Amino acid sequence: MAKTNPRRRNRPSIGLALGGGAVRGAAHLGVLAVLEDAGIHPDYIAGTSAGAIVGAGYAAGLSVEEMGRLIRNAGWRDITEVAWRKSLSIFDTTPLQQWIASAIGDIEFIDLKTPLAAVACNIIDGRKVIMREGSVVRAAVASAAIPGLFNPLGYKGMLLVDGGLVENLPVETVREMGAEVVIAVDVSPTLRHGMRPDSLRDVVTATMLIAASNTQIDARGDADCLIQPDIEDYMPWDFSKVARIEETGRHAARQALPDILASLG
């Protein structure tokens, strides 16, 4: 398990719940930048799917700028390859694992600078799995393994897939870690402005969005501070819009900052 954050403070402990949303998760970077500028640093981080990947980088000590460059320079081909020899998915997760490992190395949870939890789902029984030990890279990839697109990861006799199926906005998880004030960043759009799928990838992603929306209704209300960047018009796999998506996170965080500061006393 990660060591308790040594930063002591005369304020409540802060938990950051980073939700899933594929490339829309780049908005998390804008939020983190604004929080840093305001002197707000999380004591605990829980992430699901894209939120687990961003959370892993941040907990490992990567700067927002470093993560932004990595995502802006990435593309669909950098994180996927066809799973020719696997029957459980279209794509293999090996490139995604390699991409994350190239940024943070072969690090384990105990080595992180900030305690982190990655949320996944055991596809065998549908239960939530919270990963807080072992390989951070494998945990982040498991949390983001969209069923049908990415192959499940074997873990302690389980088959893990995208945590959005069970807790897309991990407010409960980060509170269980010890957070007294939870700042939740919701990057999964509502369904009222849904876009018509144009490919199998879009169909699977839309299915995940529907499932995820059902898991985060209560979570939005349970967060002490909810940040919802305006990412409705961005497709979940459009890497060309990463810079704009980051800016939506900055804008939403600036608007929420007064309430966040009030929550922290």
Short mmCIF file of N, CA and C in Angstrom, two decimals, residues 83-257:
data_model
loop_
_atom_site.label_atom_id
_atom_site.label_comp_id
_atom_site.label_asym_id
_atom_site.label_seq_id
_atom_site.Cartn_x
_atom_site.Cartn_y
_atom_site.Cartn_z
N ALA A 83 -5.80 -7.58 -31.30
CA ALA A 83 -5.54 -8.78 -30.50
C ALA A 83 -5.76 -10.02 -31.36
N TRP A 84 -4.83 -10.27 -32.27
CA TRP A 84 -5.00 -11.36 -33.22
C TRP A 84 -5.18 -12.71 -32.54
N ARG A 85 -4.49 -12.94 -31.45
CA ARG A 85 -4.51 -14.25 -30.82
C ARG A 85 -5.42 -14.31 -29.59
N LYS A 86 -6.19 -13.28 -29.38
CA LYS A 86 -7.07 -13.27 -28.21
C LYS A 86 -8.52 -13.18 -28.69
N SER A 87 -9.40 -13.91 -28.01
CA SER A 87 -10.79 -13.94 -28.43
C SER A 87 -11.71 -13.11 -27.54
N LEU A 88 -11.15 -12.47 -26.49
CA LEU A 88 -11.98 -11.73 -25.54
C LEU A 88 -12.07 -10.24 -25.85
N SER A 89 -11.38 -9.78 -26.88
CA SER A 89 -11.42 -8.35 -27.19
C SER A 89 -10.91 -8.10 -28.60
N ILE A 90 -11.15 -6.88 -29.06
CA ILE A 90 -10.63 -6.48 -30.37
C ILE A 90 -9.15 -6.09 -30.26
N PHE A 91 -8.81 -5.40 -29.15
CA PHE A 91 -7.46 -4.89 -28.99
C PHE A 91 -6.75 -5.49 -27.79
N ASP A 92 -5.44 -5.59 -27.92
CA ASP A 92 -4.59 -6.01 -26.82
C ASP A 92 -4.21 -4.77 -26.01
N THR A 93 -3.97 -4.95 -24.71
CA THR A 93 -3.63 -3.82 -23.85
C THR A 93 -2.12 -3.59 -23.73
N THR A 94 -1.31 -4.42 -24.39
CA THR A 94 0.13 -4.29 -24.26
C THR A 94 0.63 -2.89 -24.62
N PRO A 95 0.21 -2.30 -25.74
CA PRO A 95 0.69 -0.95 -26.06
C PRO A 95 0.30 0.08 -25.00
N LEU A 96 -0.89 -0.03 -24.44
CA LEU A 96 -1.31 0.90 -23.40
C LEU A 96 -0.43 0.73 -22.16
N GLN A 97 -0.15 -0.51 -21.80
CA GLN A 97 0.74 -0.75 -20.66
C GLN A 97 2.11 -0.14 -20.91
N GLN A 98 2.63 -0.33 -22.11
CA GLN A 98 3.95 0.19 -22.44
C GLN A 98 3.96 1.72 -22.43
N TRP A 99 2.87 2.31 -22.89
CA TRP A 99 2.78 3.77 -22.95
C TRP A 99 2.78 4.36 -21.53
N ILE A 100 2.01 3.77 -20.64
CA ILE A 100 1.97 4.26 -19.26
C ILE A 100 3.32 4.02 -18.57
N ALA A 101 3.88 2.81 -18.78
CA ALA A 101 5.16 2.47 -18.14
C ALA A 101 6.28 3.39 -18.61
N SER A 102 6.21 3.83 -19.86
CA SER A 102 7.26 4.73 -20.36
C SER A 102 7.24 6.06 -19.62
N ALA A 103 6.10 6.39 -19.04
CA ALA A 103 5.97 7.66 -18.32
C ALA A 103 6.29 7.54 -16.84
N ILE A 104 5.85 6.46 -16.20
CA ILE A 104 6.03 6.37 -14.74
C ILE A 104 6.95 5.23 -14.31
N GLY A 105 7.34 4.38 -15.26
CA GLY A 105 8.22 3.28 -14.92
C GLY A 105 7.48 2.11 -14.31
N ASP A 106 8.24 1.09 -13.92
CA ASP A 106 7.67 -0.11 -13.33
C ASP A 106 7.51 0.12 -11.82
N ILE A 107 6.54 0.94 -11.48
CA ILE A 107 6.36 1.39 -10.11
C ILE A 107 5.24 0.63 -9.42
N GLU A 108 5.35 0.46 -8.11
CA GLU A 108 4.30 -0.18 -7.34
C GLU A 108 3.61 0.85 -6.45
N PHE A 109 2.42 0.50 -5.98
CA PHE A 109 1.63 1.44 -5.18
C PHE A 109 2.40 1.96 -3.97
N ILE A 110 3.18 1.10 -3.36
CA ILE A 110 3.90 1.50 -2.15
C ILE A 110 4.91 2.60 -2.43
N ASP A 111 5.31 2.76 -3.69
CA ASP A 111 6.31 3.77 -4.06
C ASP A 111 5.71 5.11 -4.46
N LEU A 112 4.40 5.20 -4.51
CA LEU A 112 3.75 6.43 -4.96
C LEU A 112 3.91 7.56 -3.95
N LYS A 113 3.90 8.78 -4.46
CA LYS A 113 4.03 9.95 -3.60
C LYS A 113 2.71 10.29 -2.91
N THR A 114 1.60 9.90 -3.52
CA THR A 114 0.27 10.12 -2.95
C THR A 114 -0.50 8.80 -3.00
N PRO A 115 -1.18 8.41 -1.92
CA PRO A 115 -1.97 7.17 -1.94
C PRO A 115 -2.99 7.17 -3.08
N LEU A 116 -3.04 6.05 -3.79
CA LEU A 116 -3.89 5.93 -4.97
C LEU A 116 -4.70 4.64 -4.90
N ALA A 117 -5.93 4.70 -5.40
CA ALA A 117 -6.74 3.51 -5.60
C ALA A 117 -7.27 3.53 -7.03
N ALA A 118 -7.19 2.39 -7.71
CA ALA A 118 -7.73 2.25 -9.06
C ALA A 118 -8.91 1.29 -9.01
N VAL A 119 -10.02 1.72 -9.60
CA VAL A 119 -11.25 0.94 -9.55
C VAL A 119 -11.43 0.14 -10.83
N ALA A 120 -11.70 -1.16 -10.68
CA ALA A 120 -11.98 -2.03 -11.82
C ALA A 120 -13.20 -2.89 -11.49
N CYS A 121 -13.61 -3.68 -12.47
CA CYS A 121 -14.75 -4.59 -12.29
C CYS A 121 -14.31 -6.01 -12.63
N ASN A 122 -14.65 -6.96 -11.78
CA ASN A 122 -14.40 -8.36 -12.07
C ASN A 122 -15.52 -8.85 -12.99
N ILE A 123 -15.17 -9.10 -14.25
CA ILE A 123 -16.19 -9.45 -15.23
C ILE A 123 -16.82 -10.80 -14.94
N ILE A 124 -16.19 -11.60 -14.09
CA ILE A 124 -16.73 -12.92 -13.77
C ILE A 124 -17.96 -12.83 -12.88
N ASP A 125 -17.92 -11.92 -11.88
CA ASP A 125 -19.06 -11.83 -10.97
C ASP A 125 -19.65 -10.42 -10.86
N GLY A 126 -19.08 -9.46 -11.58
CA GLY A 126 -19.63 -8.12 -11.60
C GLY A 126 -19.30 -7.27 -10.40
N ARG A 127 -18.39 -7.71 -9.55
CA ARG A 127 -18.08 -6.97 -8.33
C ARG A 127 -17.02 -5.90 -8.56
N LYS A 128 -17.08 -4.86 -7.73
CA LYS A 128 -16.07 -3.81 -7.76
C LYS A 128 -14.78 -4.33 -7.14
N VAL A 129 -13.67 -3.99 -7.77
CA VAL A 129 -12.36 -4.36 -7.26
C VAL A 129 -11.54 -3.08 -7.11
N ILE A 130 -11.05 -2.85 -5.90
CA ILE A 130 -10.24 -1.67 -5.63
C ILE A 130 -8.79 -2.12 -5.52
N MET A 131 -7.95 -1.62 -6.41
CA MET A 131 -6.54 -2.01 -6.43
C MET A 131 -5.68 -0.95 -5.76
N ARG A 132 -4.92 -1.40 -4.74
CA ARG A 132 -4.05 -0.50 -3.99
C ARG A 132 -2.70 -1.13 -3.67
N GLU A 133 -2.39 -2.21 -4.36
CA GLU A 133 -1.10 -2.85 -4.15
C GLU A 133 -0.62 -3.49 -5.45
N GLY A 134 0.68 -3.73 -5.54
CA GLY A 134 1.24 -4.32 -6.74
C GLY A 134 1.56 -3.29 -7.79
N SER A 135 1.51 -3.70 -9.05
CA SER A 135 1.89 -2.85 -10.18
C SER A 135 0.86 -1.75 -10.44
N VAL A 136 1.31 -0.51 -10.43
CA VAL A 136 0.42 0.61 -10.72
C VAL A 136 0.00 0.59 -12.19
N VAL A 137 0.92 0.25 -13.06
CA VAL A 137 0.62 0.23 -14.49
C VAL A 137 -0.48 -0.78 -14.80
N ARG A 138 -0.34 -1.99 -14.29
CA ARG A 138 -1.35 -3.01 -14.54
C ARG A 138 -2.70 -2.63 -13.96
N ALA A 139 -2.68 -1.99 -12.80
CA ALA A 139 -3.93 -1.56 -12.18
C ALA A 139 -4.62 -0.50 -13.03
N ALA A 140 -3.86 0.47 -13.52
CA ALA A 140 -4.44 1.53 -14.34
C ALA A 140 -5.00 0.97 -15.64
N VAL A 141 -4.27 0.04 -16.25
CA VAL A 141 -4.74 -0.56 -17.49
C VAL A 141 -6.00 -1.38 -17.25
N ALA A 142 -6.03 -2.15 -16.17
CA ALA A 142 -7.22 -2.94 -15.85
C ALA A 142 -8.43 -2.03 -15.66
N SER A 143 -8.23 -0.92 -14.98
CA SER A 143 -9.32 0.02 -14.72
C SER A 143 -9.88 0.62 -16.00
N ALA A 144 -9.05 0.66 -17.06
CA ALA A 144 -9.45 1.29 -18.32
C ALA A 144 -9.76 0.29 -19.43
N ALA A 145 -9.84 -1.00 -19.09
CA ALA A 145 -10.03 -2.04 -20.11
C ALA A 145 -11.51 -2.15 -20.48
N ILE A 146 -11.94 -1.33 -21.40
CA ILE A 146 -13.34 -1.33 -21.84
C ILE A 146 -13.70 -2.70 -22.41
N PRO A 147 -14.71 -3.38 -21.85
CA PRO A 147 -15.06 -4.72 -22.31
C PRO A 147 -15.38 -4.75 -23.81
N GLY A 148 -14.79 -5.71 -24.48
CA GLY A 148 -15.00 -5.83 -25.92
C GLY A 148 -13.93 -5.13 -26.72
N LEU A 149 -13.46 -3.98 -26.23
CA LEU A 149 -12.38 -3.27 -26.92
C LEU A 149 -11.03 -3.77 -26.45
N PHE A 150 -10.82 -3.78 -25.13
CA PHE A 150 -9.53 -4.18 -24.56
C PHE A 150 -9.67 -5.49 -23.79
N ASN A 151 -8.67 -6.35 -23.92
CA ASN A 151 -8.76 -7.63 -23.23
C ASN A 151 -8.70 -7.46 -21.71
N PRO A 152 -9.48 -8.25 -20.97
CA PRO A 152 -9.45 -8.20 -19.51
C PRO A 152 -8.07 -8.60 -18.99
N LEU A 153 -7.73 -8.11 -17.80
CA LEU A 153 -6.46 -8.46 -17.17
C LEU A 153 -6.69 -9.45 -16.04
N GLY A 154 -5.92 -10.52 -16.05
CA GLY A 154 -6.01 -11.49 -14.97
C GLY A 154 -5.38 -10.94 -13.70
N TYR A 155 -6.07 -11.12 -12.57
CA TYR A 155 -5.59 -10.58 -11.29
C TYR A 155 -6.18 -11.40 -10.16
N LYS A 156 -5.34 -12.19 -9.48
CA LYS A 156 -5.78 -12.99 -8.32
C LYS A 156 -7.01 -13.83 -8.63
N GLY A 157 -6.99 -14.48 -9.78
CA GLY A 157 -8.08 -15.36 -10.16
C GLY A 157 -9.27 -14.64 -10.77
N MET A 158 -9.19 -13.32 -10.88
CA MET A 158 -10.28 -12.53 -11.46
C MET A 158 -9.92 -12.08 -12.87
N LEU A 159 -10.92 -11.64 -13.62
CA LEU A 159 -10.71 -11.00 -14.91
C LEU A 159 -11.23 -9.58 -14.80
N LEU A 160 -10.33 -8.61 -14.84
CA LEU A 160 -10.69 -7.23 -14.57
C LEU A 160 -10.92 -6.43 -15.85
N VAL A 161 -11.99 -5.64 -15.82
CA VAL A 161 -12.31 -4.74 -16.93
C VAL A 161 -12.62 -3.35 -16.36
N ASP A 162 -12.98 -2.46 -17.24
CA ASP A 162 -13.19 -1.06 -16.92
C ASP A 162 -14.07 -0.85 -15.68
N GLY A 163 -13.55 -0.07 -14.74
CA GLY A 163 -14.28 0.19 -13.50
C GLY A 163 -15.51 1.04 -13.66
N GLY A 164 -15.69 1.63 -14.86
CA GLY A 164 -16.89 2.43 -15.09
C GLY A 164 -18.18 1.63 -14.97
N LEU A 165 -18.07 0.32 -15.09
CA LEU A 165 -19.25 -0.54 -14.94
C LEU A 165 -19.78 -0.54 -13.52
N VAL A 166 -18.91 -0.27 -12.55
CA VAL A 166 -19.32 -0.38 -11.15
C VAL A 166 -19.19 0.91 -10.36
N GLU A 167 -18.24 1.78 -10.73
CA GLU A 167 -18.08 3.05 -10.02
C GLU A 167 -17.28 4.02 -10.90
N ASN A 168 -17.99 4.66 -11.80
CA ASN A 168 -17.28 5.52 -12.76
C ASN A 168 -16.76 6.80 -12.12
N LEU A 169 -17.39 7.23 -11.04
CA LEU A 169 -16.93 8.42 -10.32
C LEU A 169 -16.64 7.96 -8.89
N PRO A 170 -15.38 7.66 -8.57
CA PRO A 170 -15.05 6.91 -7.35
C PRO A 170 -15.03 7.74 -6.06
N VAL A 171 -16.16 8.37 -5.78
CA VAL A 171 -16.30 9.16 -4.56
C VAL A 171 -16.27 8.26 -3.33
N GLU A 172 -17.04 7.19 -3.37
CA GLU A 172 -17.10 6.27 -2.24
C GLU A 172 -15.72 5.69 -1.93
N THR A 173 -15.00 5.32 -2.97
CA THR A 173 -13.68 4.70 -2.77
C THR A 173 -12.71 5.65 -2.12
N VAL A 174 -12.64 6.89 -2.59
CA VAL A 174 -11.67 7.82 -2.02
C VAL A 174 -12.06 8.22 -0.60
N ARG A 175 -13.35 8.24 -0.31
CA ARG A 175 -13.77 8.53 1.07
C ARG A 175 -13.38 7.38 2.00
N GLU A 176 -13.49 6.16 1.49
CA GLU A 176 -13.07 5.00 2.28
C GLU A 176 -11.57 5.00 2.54
N MET A 177 -10.81 5.67 1.67
CA MET A 177 -9.36 5.76 1.88
C MET A 177 -9.01 6.68 3.04
N GLY A 178 -9.97 7.55 3.44
CA GLY A 178 -9.72 8.46 4.55
C GLY A 178 -10.00 9.91 4.25
N ALA A 179 -10.47 10.22 3.04
CA ALA A 179 -10.71 11.62 2.68
C ALA A 179 -11.90 12.19 3.45
N GLU A 180 -11.71 13.38 3.98
CA GLU A 180 -12.79 14.08 4.70
C GLU A 180 -13.55 15.02 3.77
N VAL A 181 -12.86 15.59 2.82
CA VAL A 181 -13.49 16.43 1.80
C VAL A 181 -13.16 15.82 0.43
N VAL A 182 -14.19 15.50 -0.36
CA VAL A 182 -13.99 14.86 -1.65
C VAL A 182 -14.30 15.83 -2.78
N ILE A 183 -13.31 16.03 -3.63
CA ILE A 183 -13.48 16.81 -4.86
C ILE A 183 -13.60 15.79 -5.99
N ALA A 184 -14.75 15.76 -6.64
CA ALA A 184 -14.99 14.80 -7.71
C ALA A 184 -14.96 15.50 -9.05
N VAL A 185 -14.29 14.88 -10.01
CA VAL A 185 -14.20 15.43 -11.36
C VAL A 185 -14.89 14.47 -12.31
N ASP A 186 -16.04 14.89 -12.81
CA ASP A 186 -16.90 14.06 -13.64
C ASP A 186 -16.69 14.42 -15.11
N VAL A 187 -16.06 13.51 -15.87
CA VAL A 187 -15.79 13.79 -17.29
C VAL A 187 -16.59 12.87 -18.20
N SER A 188 -17.67 12.35 -17.68
CA SER A 188 -18.56 11.50 -18.47
C SER A 188 -19.82 12.30 -18.76
N PRO A 189 -20.08 12.63 -20.03
CA PRO A 189 -21.21 13.50 -20.35
C PRO A 189 -22.55 12.85 -20.08
N THR A 190 -23.55 13.67 -19.89
CA THR A 190 -24.90 13.15 -19.75
C THR A 190 -25.37 12.62 -21.10
N LEU A 191 -26.46 11.90 -21.11
CA LEU A 191 -26.91 11.24 -22.34
C LEU A 191 -27.83 12.10 -23.19
N ARG A 192 -28.17 13.28 -22.70
CA ARG A 192 -29.17 14.07 -23.44
C ARG A 192 -28.62 14.60 -24.77
N HIS A 193 -27.30 14.70 -24.90
CA HIS A 193 -26.71 15.17 -26.14
C HIS A 193 -25.86 14.08 -26.78
N GLY A 194 -26.38 12.85 -26.73
CA GLY A 194 -25.62 11.72 -27.26
C GLY A 194 -25.34 11.86 -28.74
N MET A 195 -24.22 11.25 -29.17
CA MET A 195 -23.84 11.28 -30.58
C MET A 195 -24.07 9.91 -31.19
N ARG A 196 -24.48 9.89 -32.44
CA ARG A 196 -24.76 8.62 -33.12
C ARG A 196 -23.45 7.87 -33.39
N PRO A 197 -23.35 6.61 -32.96
CA PRO A 197 -22.12 5.84 -33.18
C PRO A 197 -21.86 5.62 -34.67
N ASP A 198 -20.59 5.69 -35.07
CA ASP A 198 -20.21 5.47 -36.47
C ASP A 198 -19.38 4.21 -36.67
N SER A 199 -19.04 3.52 -35.58
CA SER A 199 -18.18 2.34 -35.68
C SER A 199 -18.46 1.43 -34.50
N LEU A 200 -17.91 0.22 -34.57
CA LEU A 200 -18.04 -0.71 -33.46
C LEU A 200 -17.43 -0.13 -32.20
N ARG A 201 -16.29 0.55 -32.36
CA ARG A 201 -15.65 1.19 -31.21
C ARG A 201 -16.59 2.19 -30.56
N ASP A 202 -17.30 2.97 -31.38
CA ASP A 202 -18.24 3.95 -30.84
C ASP A 202 -19.42 3.28 -30.14
N VAL A 203 -19.88 2.16 -30.69
CA VAL A 203 -21.00 1.43 -30.08
C VAL A 203 -20.60 0.93 -28.69
N VAL A 204 -19.41 0.32 -28.60
CA VAL A 204 -18.94 -0.18 -27.31
C VAL A 204 -18.76 0.96 -26.32
N THR A 205 -18.19 2.06 -26.78
CA THR A 205 -17.96 3.21 -25.90
C THR A 205 -19.29 3.79 -25.43
N ALA A 206 -20.26 3.88 -26.32
CA ALA A 206 -21.58 4.41 -25.94
C ALA A 206 -22.25 3.49 -24.91
N THR A 207 -22.08 2.19 -25.09
CA THR A 207 -22.63 1.24 -24.13
C THR A 207 -22.02 1.45 -22.75
N MET A 208 -20.69 1.66 -22.72
CA MET A 208 -20.02 1.94 -21.46
C MET A 208 -20.53 3.24 -20.84
N LEU A 209 -20.79 4.24 -21.67
CA LEU A 209 -21.29 5.52 -21.17
C LEU A 209 -22.64 5.34 -20.48
N ILE A 210 -23.50 4.53 -21.08
CA ILE A 210 -24.81 4.28 -20.48
C ILE A 210 -24.66 3.58 -19.14
N ALA A 211 -23.80 2.56 -19.11
CA ALA A 211 -23.58 1.84 -17.85
C ALA A 211 -22.96 2.74 -16.80
N ALA A 212 -21.98 3.55 -17.21
CA ALA A 212 -21.30 4.43 -16.27
C ALA A 212 -22.23 5.49 -15.71
N SER A 213 -23.14 5.99 -16.55
CA SER A 213 -24.04 7.05 -16.08
C SER A 213 -24.92 6.55 -14.95
N ASN A 214 -25.22 5.26 -14.96
CA ASN A 214 -26.05 4.70 -13.91
C ASN A 214 -25.30 4.52 -12.60
N THR A 215 -23.97 4.47 -12.66
CA THR A 215 -23.18 4.27 -11.44
C THR A 215 -22.81 5.58 -10.75
N GLN A 216 -22.98 6.69 -11.45
CA GLN A 216 -22.45 7.93 -10.87
C GLN A 216 -23.51 8.93 -10.44
N ILE A 217 -24.76 8.56 -10.55
CA ILE A 217 -25.83 9.48 -10.13
C ILE A 217 -25.70 9.80 -8.64
N ASP A 218 -25.58 8.77 -7.81
CA ASP A 218 -25.44 8.99 -6.37
C ASP A 218 -24.09 9.62 -6.04
N ALA A 219 -23.05 9.22 -6.78
CA ALA A 219 -21.70 9.73 -6.50
C ALA A 219 -21.63 11.24 -6.66
N ARG A 220 -22.32 11.76 -7.66
CA ARG A 220 -22.31 13.21 -7.86
C ARG A 220 -22.86 13.93 -6.63
N GLY A 221 -23.92 13.37 -6.06
CA GLY A 221 -24.51 13.99 -4.88
C GLY A 221 -23.71 13.79 -3.62
N ASP A 222 -22.91 12.73 -3.57
CA ASP A 222 -22.13 12.43 -2.37
C ASP A 222 -20.83 13.21 -2.29
N ALA A 223 -20.38 13.77 -3.41
CA ALA A 223 -19.14 14.55 -3.39
C ALA A 223 -19.36 15.87 -2.65
N ASP A 224 -18.34 16.34 -1.96
CA ASP A 224 -18.42 17.65 -1.31
C ASP A 224 -18.32 18.77 -2.33
N CYS A 225 -17.51 18.56 -3.36
CA CYS A 225 -17.36 19.53 -4.45
C CYS A 225 -17.36 18.75 -5.76
N LEU A 226 -18.24 19.10 -6.66
CA LEU A 226 -18.35 18.41 -7.94
C LEU A 226 -17.93 19.34 -9.07
N ILE A 227 -16.95 18.89 -9.85
CA ILE A 227 -16.48 19.64 -11.02
C ILE A 227 -16.90 18.87 -12.27
N GLN A 228 -17.65 19.53 -13.14
CA GLN A 228 -18.12 18.89 -14.36
C GLN A 228 -17.71 19.73 -15.58
N PRO A 229 -16.55 19.45 -16.14
CA PRO A 229 -16.11 20.18 -17.34
C PRO A 229 -17.10 20.00 -18.48
N ASP A 230 -17.20 21.00 -19.34
CA ASP A 230 -18.13 20.97 -20.46
C ASP A 230 -17.50 20.20 -21.62
N ILE A 231 -17.64 18.86 -21.57
CA ILE A 231 -17.00 18.03 -22.59
C ILE A 231 -18.03 17.33 -23.48
N GLU A 232 -19.26 17.83 -23.46
CA GLU A 232 -20.34 17.20 -24.22
C GLU A 232 -20.03 17.06 -25.71
N ASP A 233 -19.34 18.05 -26.27
CA ASP A 233 -19.16 18.08 -27.73
C ASP A 233 -17.90 17.37 -28.20
N TYR A 234 -17.17 16.73 -27.29
CA TYR A 234 -15.92 16.07 -27.68
C TYR A 234 -16.10 14.56 -27.72
N MET A 235 -15.64 13.97 -28.82
CA MET A 235 -15.72 12.52 -28.97
C MET A 235 -14.72 11.85 -28.02
N PRO A 236 -15.05 10.67 -27.51
CA PRO A 236 -14.21 10.04 -26.49
C PRO A 236 -12.84 9.60 -26.95
N TRP A 237 -12.60 9.49 -28.29
CA TRP A 237 -11.29 9.03 -28.76
C TRP A 237 -10.63 10.05 -29.67
N ASP A 238 -11.00 11.32 -29.56
CA ASP A 238 -10.43 12.34 -30.43
C ASP A 238 -9.22 12.99 -29.77
N PHE A 239 -8.05 12.41 -30.01
CA PHE A 239 -6.82 12.92 -29.41
C PHE A 239 -6.45 14.31 -29.93
N SER A 240 -6.99 14.70 -31.09
CA SER A 240 -6.65 16.01 -31.66
C SER A 240 -7.24 17.16 -30.84
N LYS A 241 -8.19 16.86 -29.96
CA LYS A 241 -8.86 17.91 -29.18
C LYS A 241 -8.38 17.94 -27.72
N VAL A 242 -7.28 17.26 -27.41
CA VAL A 242 -6.82 17.16 -26.03
C VAL A 242 -6.59 18.53 -25.40
N ALA A 243 -5.94 19.44 -26.12
CA ALA A 243 -5.66 20.78 -25.56
C ALA A 243 -6.95 21.51 -25.21
N ARG A 244 -7.95 21.39 -26.06
CA ARG A 244 -9.24 22.05 -25.79
C ARG A 244 -9.93 21.40 -24.59
N ILE A 245 -9.83 20.08 -24.52
CA ILE A 245 -10.47 19.37 -23.41
C ILE A 245 -9.79 19.77 -22.09
N GLU A 246 -8.47 19.87 -22.09
CA GLU A 246 -7.76 20.35 -20.90
C GLU A 246 -8.29 21.70 -20.46
N GLU A 247 -8.53 22.58 -21.41
CA GLU A 247 -9.00 23.93 -21.07
C GLU A 247 -10.39 23.89 -20.46
N THR A 248 -11.25 22.94 -20.88
CA THR A 248 -12.57 22.83 -20.25
C THR A 248 -12.41 22.49 -18.77
N GLY A 249 -11.39 21.68 -18.46
CA GLY A 249 -11.13 21.35 -17.06
C GLY A 249 -10.69 22.56 -16.27
N ARG A 250 -9.81 23.36 -16.86
CA ARG A 250 -9.36 24.58 -16.18
C ARG A 250 -10.54 25.52 -15.90
N HIS A 251 -11.37 25.70 -16.91
CA HIS A 251 -12.51 26.62 -16.76
C HIS A 251 -13.46 26.13 -15.67
N ALA A 252 -13.78 24.86 -15.68
CA ALA A 252 -14.71 24.32 -14.69
C ALA A 252 -14.12 24.40 -13.29
N ALA A 253 -12.82 24.15 -13.16
CA ALA A 253 -12.18 24.19 -11.84
C ALA A 253 -12.14 25.62 -11.30
N ARG A 254 -11.88 26.58 -12.16
CA ARG A 254 -11.87 27.99 -11.72
C ARG A 254 -13.25 28.38 -11.19
N GLN A 255 -14.29 27.92 -11.85
CA GLN A 255 -15.64 28.25 -11.40
C GLN A 255 -15.96 27.60 -10.06
N ALA A 256 -15.42 26.40 -9.85
CA ALA A 256 -15.70 25.66 -8.61
C ALA A 256 -14.79 26.05 -7.46
N LEU A 257 -13.72 26.77 -7.75
CA LEU A 257 -12.70 27.05 -6.74
C LEU A 257 -13.23 27.73 -5.48
#
